[in-house]
Amino acid sequence: MCRFLIFKGRDPILLAHLLTRPEHSIINQSYDSRLRIDNRRPINGDGFGVGYYTPEADPELGDGPCVFCATTPAWNNLNLARLAEKTKSSMVFAHVRASTAGVLSETNCHPFTFHSLMFMHNGQIANFHRMKRKFASHMKDEYFLYVQGGTDSEWAFALFLDCLDKLGVDPSRPAGINGFGHEMIRNAMLLTIQYIKDWSEHCSEGDMDNEEPSLLNFAVTDGHSVIVTRYITSRTEEAASLHFSTGSKFIEYEPGQYKMERRDRRQDVILVASEPLTFERSDWVTVPTNSILTINNQTVLLHPIMDEFYQTDPSVPRSSNFAASRGLVSPIVEPQASTNVNLPPLEREGRRRLSITV
């Protein structure tokens, strides 16, 4: 299925260091996904997209991201390679697509944007065709009319916008110097997942042949904070793979070979990816299944999503068969011994936060 990549840095990075130059860059993953298990769709050739925010605020440009997408395979787009060599940004979303819903068109390419917000998805909403009417009837006309393509992912973004609105934040207003707030965006994301779960359960009720889980690896940013989920509507299956890496600098030590440099405990560079960009095992930490990751002020926060699909005992193994059958699993990179990962529950009051320092 799809692959996505997120970069958030204290300083801007040349897009080529993420998209084209690494030996296992996201563009190379689109045709040479070495960690892919699914052989039914061995390439991510159904289009691509890259979105980024300008390094300095410019009233003429506004606070929204610039997005370049196309239906051609990412590895065969000369304009993308040219832009990557001449563009810098401190906040980047990139996505390569292997379609499961929607035709091949630019309107179906991720990332999707709405004013200052940007969103992408890796996975699928099970039985979406049965839920589409519920999506449409639930949301305000403004977000219903926003949808231009035919993917479950864009409808999920429209639902997220509606949830943000219902929580008291107007997604169309400027995000401001501090954005909408990471807690507000996280709450809207959790509410989005809750609606999808409820509707999925209602639509598959009594139909044993359509009880496959939804894979909901969502990513959203307002240009300041980033919220990413690794989630599946199952207690026994693994979600689509997701990893993160932090350090002081993402460096090229040999042509095409990159690693995360850690000179101190600062998290000047944060990467989140469906599939690691390097083969340095120590560079990457696996995000646990059914967790939500937050990037706020160059700090990574991890929380479990405490619902009916949460496993209270982390030693209980999950099967990767379903995610693997969809081409959504890469080998697990275990957290380093020096990484303290104790995941507190998201509580309505007195919400505790955890800073992950690598």
Coordinates of C-alpha atoms in Angstrom, one line a residue:
M1 CA 0.0 0.0 0.0
C2 CA 1.2 3.6 0.5
R3 CA 4.3 5.0 2.2
F4 CA 4.7 8.4 3.9
L5 CA 7.4 10.5 5.4
I6 CA 7.4 13.4 7.8
F7 CA 10.3 15.8 8.6
K8 CA 10.2 18.5 11.3
G9 CA 13.4 20.3 11.9
R10 CA 14.7 23.2 13.9
D11 CA 16.4 24.3 10.7
P12 CA 15.2 23.9 7.1
I13 CA 16.5 20.9 5.1
L14 CA 17.0 20.5 1.4
L15 CA 14.1 18.3 0.2
A16 CA 16.6 16.2 -1.9
H17 CA 18.1 14.8 1.4
L18 CA 14.7 13.2 2.1
L19 CA 13.2 12.5 -1.3
T20 CA 15.9 11.6 -3.8
R21 CA 19.4 11.3 -2.4
P22 CA 19.2 8.6 0.3
E23 CA 19.7 5.1 -1.0
H24 CA 16.4 4.2 0.6
S25 CA 14.6 7.5 0.1
I26 CA 10.8 7.5 0.0
I27 CA 11.0 7.9 -3.8
N28 CA 13.3 4.8 -4.0
Q29 CA 10.8 3.0 -1.8
S30 CA 8.1 3.6 -4.3
Y31 CA 9.8 1.1 -6.7
D32 CA 12.3 -0.7 -4.5
S33 CA 10.5 -1.2 -1.2
R34 CA 12.9 -3.8 0.2
L35 CA 10.9 -4.2 3.4
R36 CA 7.6 -4.8 1.6
I37 CA 6.0 -8.1 2.1
D38 CA 3.0 -7.8 -0.2
N39 CA 3.7 -9.1 -3.7
R40 CA 0.3 -8.2 -5.1
R41 CA 1.2 -4.6 -5.5
P42 CA 5.0 -4.5 -5.4
I43 CA 5.3 -0.8 -6.3
N44 CA 3.9 2.5 -5.1
G45 CA 3.4 3.9 -8.6
D46 CA -0.1 5.4 -8.4
G47 CA 1.1 9.0 -8.0
F48 CA 2.9 11.0 -5.3
G49 CA 2.7 14.2 -3.4
V50 CA 5.0 16.4 -1.4
G51 CA 3.9 19.3 0.8
Y52 CA 6.0 21.8 2.7
Y53 CA 5.8 25.1 4.5
T54 CA 7.9 28.1 3.5
P55 CA 10.8 28.7 6.0
E56 CA 9.8 32.3 6.7
A57 CA 6.3 33.7 7.1
D58 CA 5.4 35.9 4.1
P59 CA 2.0 37.6 4.2
E60 CA 1.8 37.3 0.4
L61 CA 2.2 33.5 0.5
G62 CA -0.1 33.0 3.5
D63 CA 0.4 30.3 6.2
G64 CA -0.7 27.3 4.1
P65 CA 1.7 24.7 2.7
C66 CA 2.8 24.4 -0.9
V67 CA 1.9 21.0 -2.4
F68 CA 3.2 19.4 -5.6
C69 CA 1.6 16.2 -6.7
A70 CA 1.3 14.2 -9.9
T71 CA -0.2 10.9 -11.1
T72 CA 3.1 9.7 -12.6
P73 CA 5.4 7.4 -10.6
A74 CA 7.6 9.4 -8.2
W75 CA 10.8 7.8 -9.6
N76 CA 9.9 9.0 -13.1
N77 CA 9.1 12.7 -12.5
L78 CA 11.9 15.0 -13.5
N79 CA 10.2 18.1 -12.1
L80 CA 10.1 16.5 -8.6
A81 CA 13.8 15.8 -8.7
R82 CA 14.6 19.4 -9.9
L83 CA 12.4 21.0 -7.2
A84 CA 13.9 18.8 -4.5
E85 CA 17.4 20.1 -5.3
K86 CA 16.3 23.7 -5.0
T87 CA 13.7 23.7 -2.1
K88 CA 14.2 23.9 1.6
S89 CA 11.7 23.6 4.4
S90 CA 11.6 22.8 8.1
M91 CA 8.2 20.9 7.8
V92 CA 7.8 18.4 5.1
F93 CA 5.1 15.8 4.3
A94 CA 5.8 13.3 1.5
H95 CA 3.6 10.4 0.2
V96 CA 3.8 7.7 -2.5
R97 CA 0.6 6.0 -3.4
A98 CA -0.5 2.5 -4.2
S99 CA -4.2 3.0 -4.6
T100 CA -6.9 1.0 -2.9
A101 CA -9.8 3.5 -3.3
G102 CA -10.3 6.1 -5.9
V103 CA -9.1 6.4 -9.5
L104 CA -5.7 7.6 -10.6
S105 CA -6.0 11.4 -10.5
E106 CA -4.2 14.3 -8.8
T107 CA -7.3 15.0 -6.6
N108 CA -6.6 11.6 -5.0
C109 CA -2.9 12.2 -4.3
H110 CA -1.8 12.9 -0.8
P111 CA -1.1 15.1 1.1
F112 CA -4.5 16.9 1.2
T113 CA -4.7 20.5 2.4
F114 CA -7.2 22.9 3.9
H115 CA -5.9 26.4 4.5
S116 CA -3.0 25.9 7.0
L117 CA -3.7 22.2 7.6
M118 CA -2.1 19.2 5.8
F119 CA -3.1 15.6 6.0
M120 CA -2.1 12.2 4.7
H121 CA -3.0 8.5 5.3
N122 CA -1.4 5.1 5.0
G123 CA -4.0 2.3 5.2
Q124 CA -7.6 1.8 4.4
I125 CA -11.0 2.3 6.0
A126 CA -12.7 -1.1 5.8
N127 CA -16.1 -1.1 4.1
F128 CA -15.8 2.6 3.3
H129 CA -18.4 2.3 0.6
R130 CA -20.9 1.4 3.2
M131 CA -20.0 4.3 5.5
K132 CA -19.7 7.0 2.9
R133 CA -23.3 8.2 3.4
K134 CA -22.6 8.6 7.1
F135 CA -19.5 10.6 6.5
A136 CA -21.5 12.9 4.1
S137 CA -24.5 13.4 6.4
H138 CA -22.5 14.0 9.5
M139 CA -20.3 16.9 8.5
K140 CA -21.0 20.5 7.7
D141 CA -21.6 21.5 4.1
E142 CA -18.3 23.4 4.1
Y143 CA -16.3 20.2 4.6
F144 CA -18.6 18.0 2.6
L145 CA -18.1 20.3 -0.4
Y146 CA -14.3 20.3 0.2
V147 CA -14.0 16.7 -1.0
Q148 CA -12.8 16.7 -4.6
G149 CA -11.6 13.1 -5.1
G150 CA -12.9 9.6 -4.4
T151 CA -10.5 8.3 -1.7
D152 CA -11.5 7.2 1.8
S153 CA -8.4 9.2 2.9
E154 CA -9.8 12.6 1.7
W155 CA -13.1 11.8 3.4
A156 CA -11.2 11.0 6.6
F157 CA -9.6 14.5 6.4
A158 CA -12.9 16.2 5.8
L159 CA -14.2 14.3 8.9
F160 CA -11.2 15.5 10.9
L161 CA -11.9 19.1 9.8
D162 CA -15.5 18.8 11.0
C163 CA -14.3 17.3 14.3
L164 CA -11.9 20.2 14.8
D165 CA -14.7 22.6 14.1
K166 CA -17.0 20.9 16.6
L167 CA -14.3 21.2 19.2
G168 CA -14.4 25.0 18.7
V169 CA -11.6 25.6 16.3
D170 CA -12.3 27.1 12.9
P171 CA -9.9 25.2 10.5
S172 CA -10.2 28.0 7.9
R173 CA -8.7 30.7 10.2
P174 CA -5.0 31.4 10.2
A175 CA -3.2 29.0 12.6
G176 CA -1.2 31.9 14.1
I177 CA 2.4 31.8 15.5
N178 CA 1.6 28.8 17.7
G179 CA -0.8 26.9 15.5
F180 CA -4.1 25.5 16.8
G181 CA -2.4 23.7 19.7
H182 CA -1.2 20.1 19.7
E183 CA -3.8 19.0 22.3
M184 CA -6.7 20.3 20.2
I185 CA -5.4 18.7 17.1
R186 CA -4.8 15.4 18.9
N187 CA -8.3 15.5 20.4
A188 CA -9.8 16.1 16.9
M189 CA -7.8 13.1 15.6
L190 CA -9.0 10.8 18.3
L191 CA -12.6 11.9 17.7
T192 CA -12.2 11.2 14.0
I193 CA -11.0 7.7 14.8
Q194 CA -13.9 7.2 17.2
Y195 CA -16.5 8.1 14.5
I196 CA -14.9 5.8 12.0
K197 CA -15.0 2.9 14.6
D198 CA -18.6 3.5 15.5
W199 CA -19.8 3.7 11.9
S200 CA -17.7 0.7 10.9
E201 CA -19.3 -1.4 13.6
H202 CA -22.7 -0.3 12.6
C203 CA -22.2 -1.0 8.9
S204 CA -20.7 -4.4 9.4
E205 CA -23.1 -5.5 12.1
G206 CA -24.2 -9.1 11.4
D207 CA -22.0 -9.4 8.3
M208 CA -19.3 -11.8 9.2
D209 CA -17.8 -11.6 5.7
N210 CA -17.0 -7.9 6.0
E211 CA -15.4 -7.7 9.4
E212 CA -11.8 -6.9 8.3
P213 CA -10.2 -4.1 10.4
S214 CA -9.5 -0.6 9.3
L215 CA -5.9 0.5 9.1
L216 CA -5.7 4.2 10.2
N217 CA -2.2 5.6 10.1
F218 CA -3.1 9.2 9.9
A219 CA -0.8 12.3 9.9
V220 CA -1.8 15.9 10.2
T221 CA -0.1 19.2 10.8
D222 CA -0.9 22.9 11.1
G223 CA 2.6 23.9 10.3
H224 CA 3.6 23.9 13.9
S225 CA 2.5 20.7 15.6
V226 CA 2.3 17.2 14.0
I227 CA 0.0 14.4 15.1
V228 CA 0.5 10.9 13.7
T229 CA -1.4 7.7 14.5
R230 CA -0.5 4.1 14.2
Y231 CA -3.9 2.4 14.6
I232 CA -5.9 -0.7 13.7
T233 CA -9.4 -1.6 14.7
S234 CA -8.3 -5.0 16.1
R235 CA -7.0 -6.4 19.4
T236 CA -5.0 -9.2 17.7
E237 CA -3.5 -7.7 14.5
E238 CA -0.6 -5.3 14.1
A239 CA -1.2 -1.9 12.5
A240 CA 0.7 -0.7 9.4
S241 CA 4.3 -0.1 10.3
L242 CA 5.5 3.3 11.6
H243 CA 8.9 4.4 12.9
F244 CA 10.5 7.6 14.2
S245 CA 14.0 8.9 14.5
T246 CA 15.4 12.0 16.4
G247 CA 18.8 13.6 16.6
S248 CA 20.9 16.7 16.1
K249 CA 21.4 16.2 12.3
F250 CA 20.4 13.9 9.4
I251 CA 23.7 13.6 7.6
E252 CA 25.1 12.0 4.4
Y253 CA 28.3 10.3 5.4
E254 CA 28.8 8.6 2.0
P255 CA 27.1 9.2 -1.3
G256 CA 23.5 7.9 -0.8
Q257 CA 24.2 6.8 2.7
Y258 CA 22.6 8.7 5.6
K259 CA 22.4 8.4 9.3
M260 CA 21.0 10.3 12.3
E261 CA 23.7 12.1 14.1
R262 CA 23.3 12.5 17.9
R263 CA 25.8 15.0 19.3
D264 CA 23.7 15.7 22.4
R265 CA 20.2 15.1 23.7
R266 CA 18.5 17.7 21.5
Q267 CA 15.9 16.7 19.0
D268 CA 16.7 19.2 16.3
V269 CA 15.7 16.7 13.6
I270 CA 12.6 14.5 13.8
L271 CA 11.6 12.0 11.1
V272 CA 8.5 9.8 11.1
A273 CA 8.2 7.2 8.3
S274 CA 6.2 4.2 7.3
E275 CA 9.6 2.6 6.3
P276 CA 13.0 3.8 7.6
L277 CA 15.1 5.9 5.3
T278 CA 18.3 4.3 6.6
F279 CA 19.4 0.8 7.4
E280 CA 21.0 1.9 10.6
R281 CA 19.1 -0.1 13.1
S282 CA 20.0 2.3 16.0
D283 CA 18.5 5.2 14.1
W284 CA 14.8 4.2 14.4
V285 CA 12.3 3.4 17.0
T286 CA 9.0 1.6 16.3
V287 CA 5.8 3.4 17.2
P288 CA 3.7 0.8 19.2
T289 CA 0.4 -0.3 17.6
N290 CA -2.6 1.8 18.6
S291 CA -0.6 4.8 19.7
I292 CA -0.7 8.5 18.8
L293 CA 2.5 10.4 18.3
T294 CA 2.8 14.1 18.8
I295 CA 5.6 16.5 17.8
N296 CA 5.4 19.7 19.7
N297 CA 8.3 22.2 19.9
Q298 CA 10.8 19.6 18.6
T299 CA 9.7 17.1 21.3
V300 CA 8.2 13.7 20.6
L301 CA 5.2 12.6 22.8
L302 CA 3.8 9.1 22.7
H303 CA 0.4 8.1 24.1
P304 CA -1.5 4.8 23.8
I305 CA -5.1 5.1 22.4
M306 CA -7.0 3.6 25.3
D307 CA -10.1 2.0 23.8
E308 CA -11.6 -1.5 23.2
F309 CA -8.7 -2.4 20.9
Y310 CA -6.0 -1.5 23.4
Q311 CA -3.9 -4.3 24.8
T312 CA -3.2 -3.7 28.5
D313 CA -0.5 -6.4 28.5
P314 CA 2.3 -5.3 26.0
S315 CA 3.7 -8.8 26.1
V316 CA 0.7 -10.2 24.3
P317 CA 1.8 -10.7 20.6
R318 CA -0.1 -9.3 17.7
S319 CA -0.2 -10.9 14.3
S320 CA 1.2 -9.0 11.3
N321 CA -0.6 -11.2 8.8
F322 CA -3.4 -8.7 7.9
A323 CA -1.1 -5.7 7.5
A324 CA 1.4 -7.8 5.6
S325 CA -1.3 -8.9 3.2
R326 CA -1.8 -5.2 2.4
G327 CA 1.9 -4.5 2.0
L328 CA 1.9 -2.3 5.1
V329 CA 4.5 -4.0 7.3
S330 CA 8.2 -3.4 7.6
P331 CA 10.5 -5.2 10.0
I332 CA 10.1 -4.1 13.6
V333 CA 12.9 -1.9 14.9
E334 CA 13.1 -2.3 18.7
P335 CA 13.5 0.7 20.9
Q336 CA 17.1 1.3 22.0
A337 CA 18.0 0.3 25.5
S338 CA 18.6 4.0 26.4
T339 CA 15.1 5.0 25.3
N340 CA 12.5 5.4 28.0
V341 CA 9.1 4.5 26.6
N342 CA 6.4 4.3 29.2
L343 CA 3.1 5.1 27.6
P344 CA 0.6 6.9 29.8
P345 CA -3.1 6.8 28.9
L346 CA -4.8 9.8 27.4
E347 CA -7.1 11.0 30.1
R348 CA -9.9 13.6 29.9
E349 CA -8.5 15.5 32.9
G350 CA -4.9 15.8 34.1
R351 CA -3.5 14.4 30.9
R352 CA 0.1 13.3 31.4
R353 CA 2.7 13.7 28.7
L354 CA 5.9 11.9 28.0
S355 CA 8.9 13.3 26.2
I356 CA 10.8 10.6 24.3
T357 CA 14.5 11.4 24.2
V358 CA 16.7 9.3 22.1

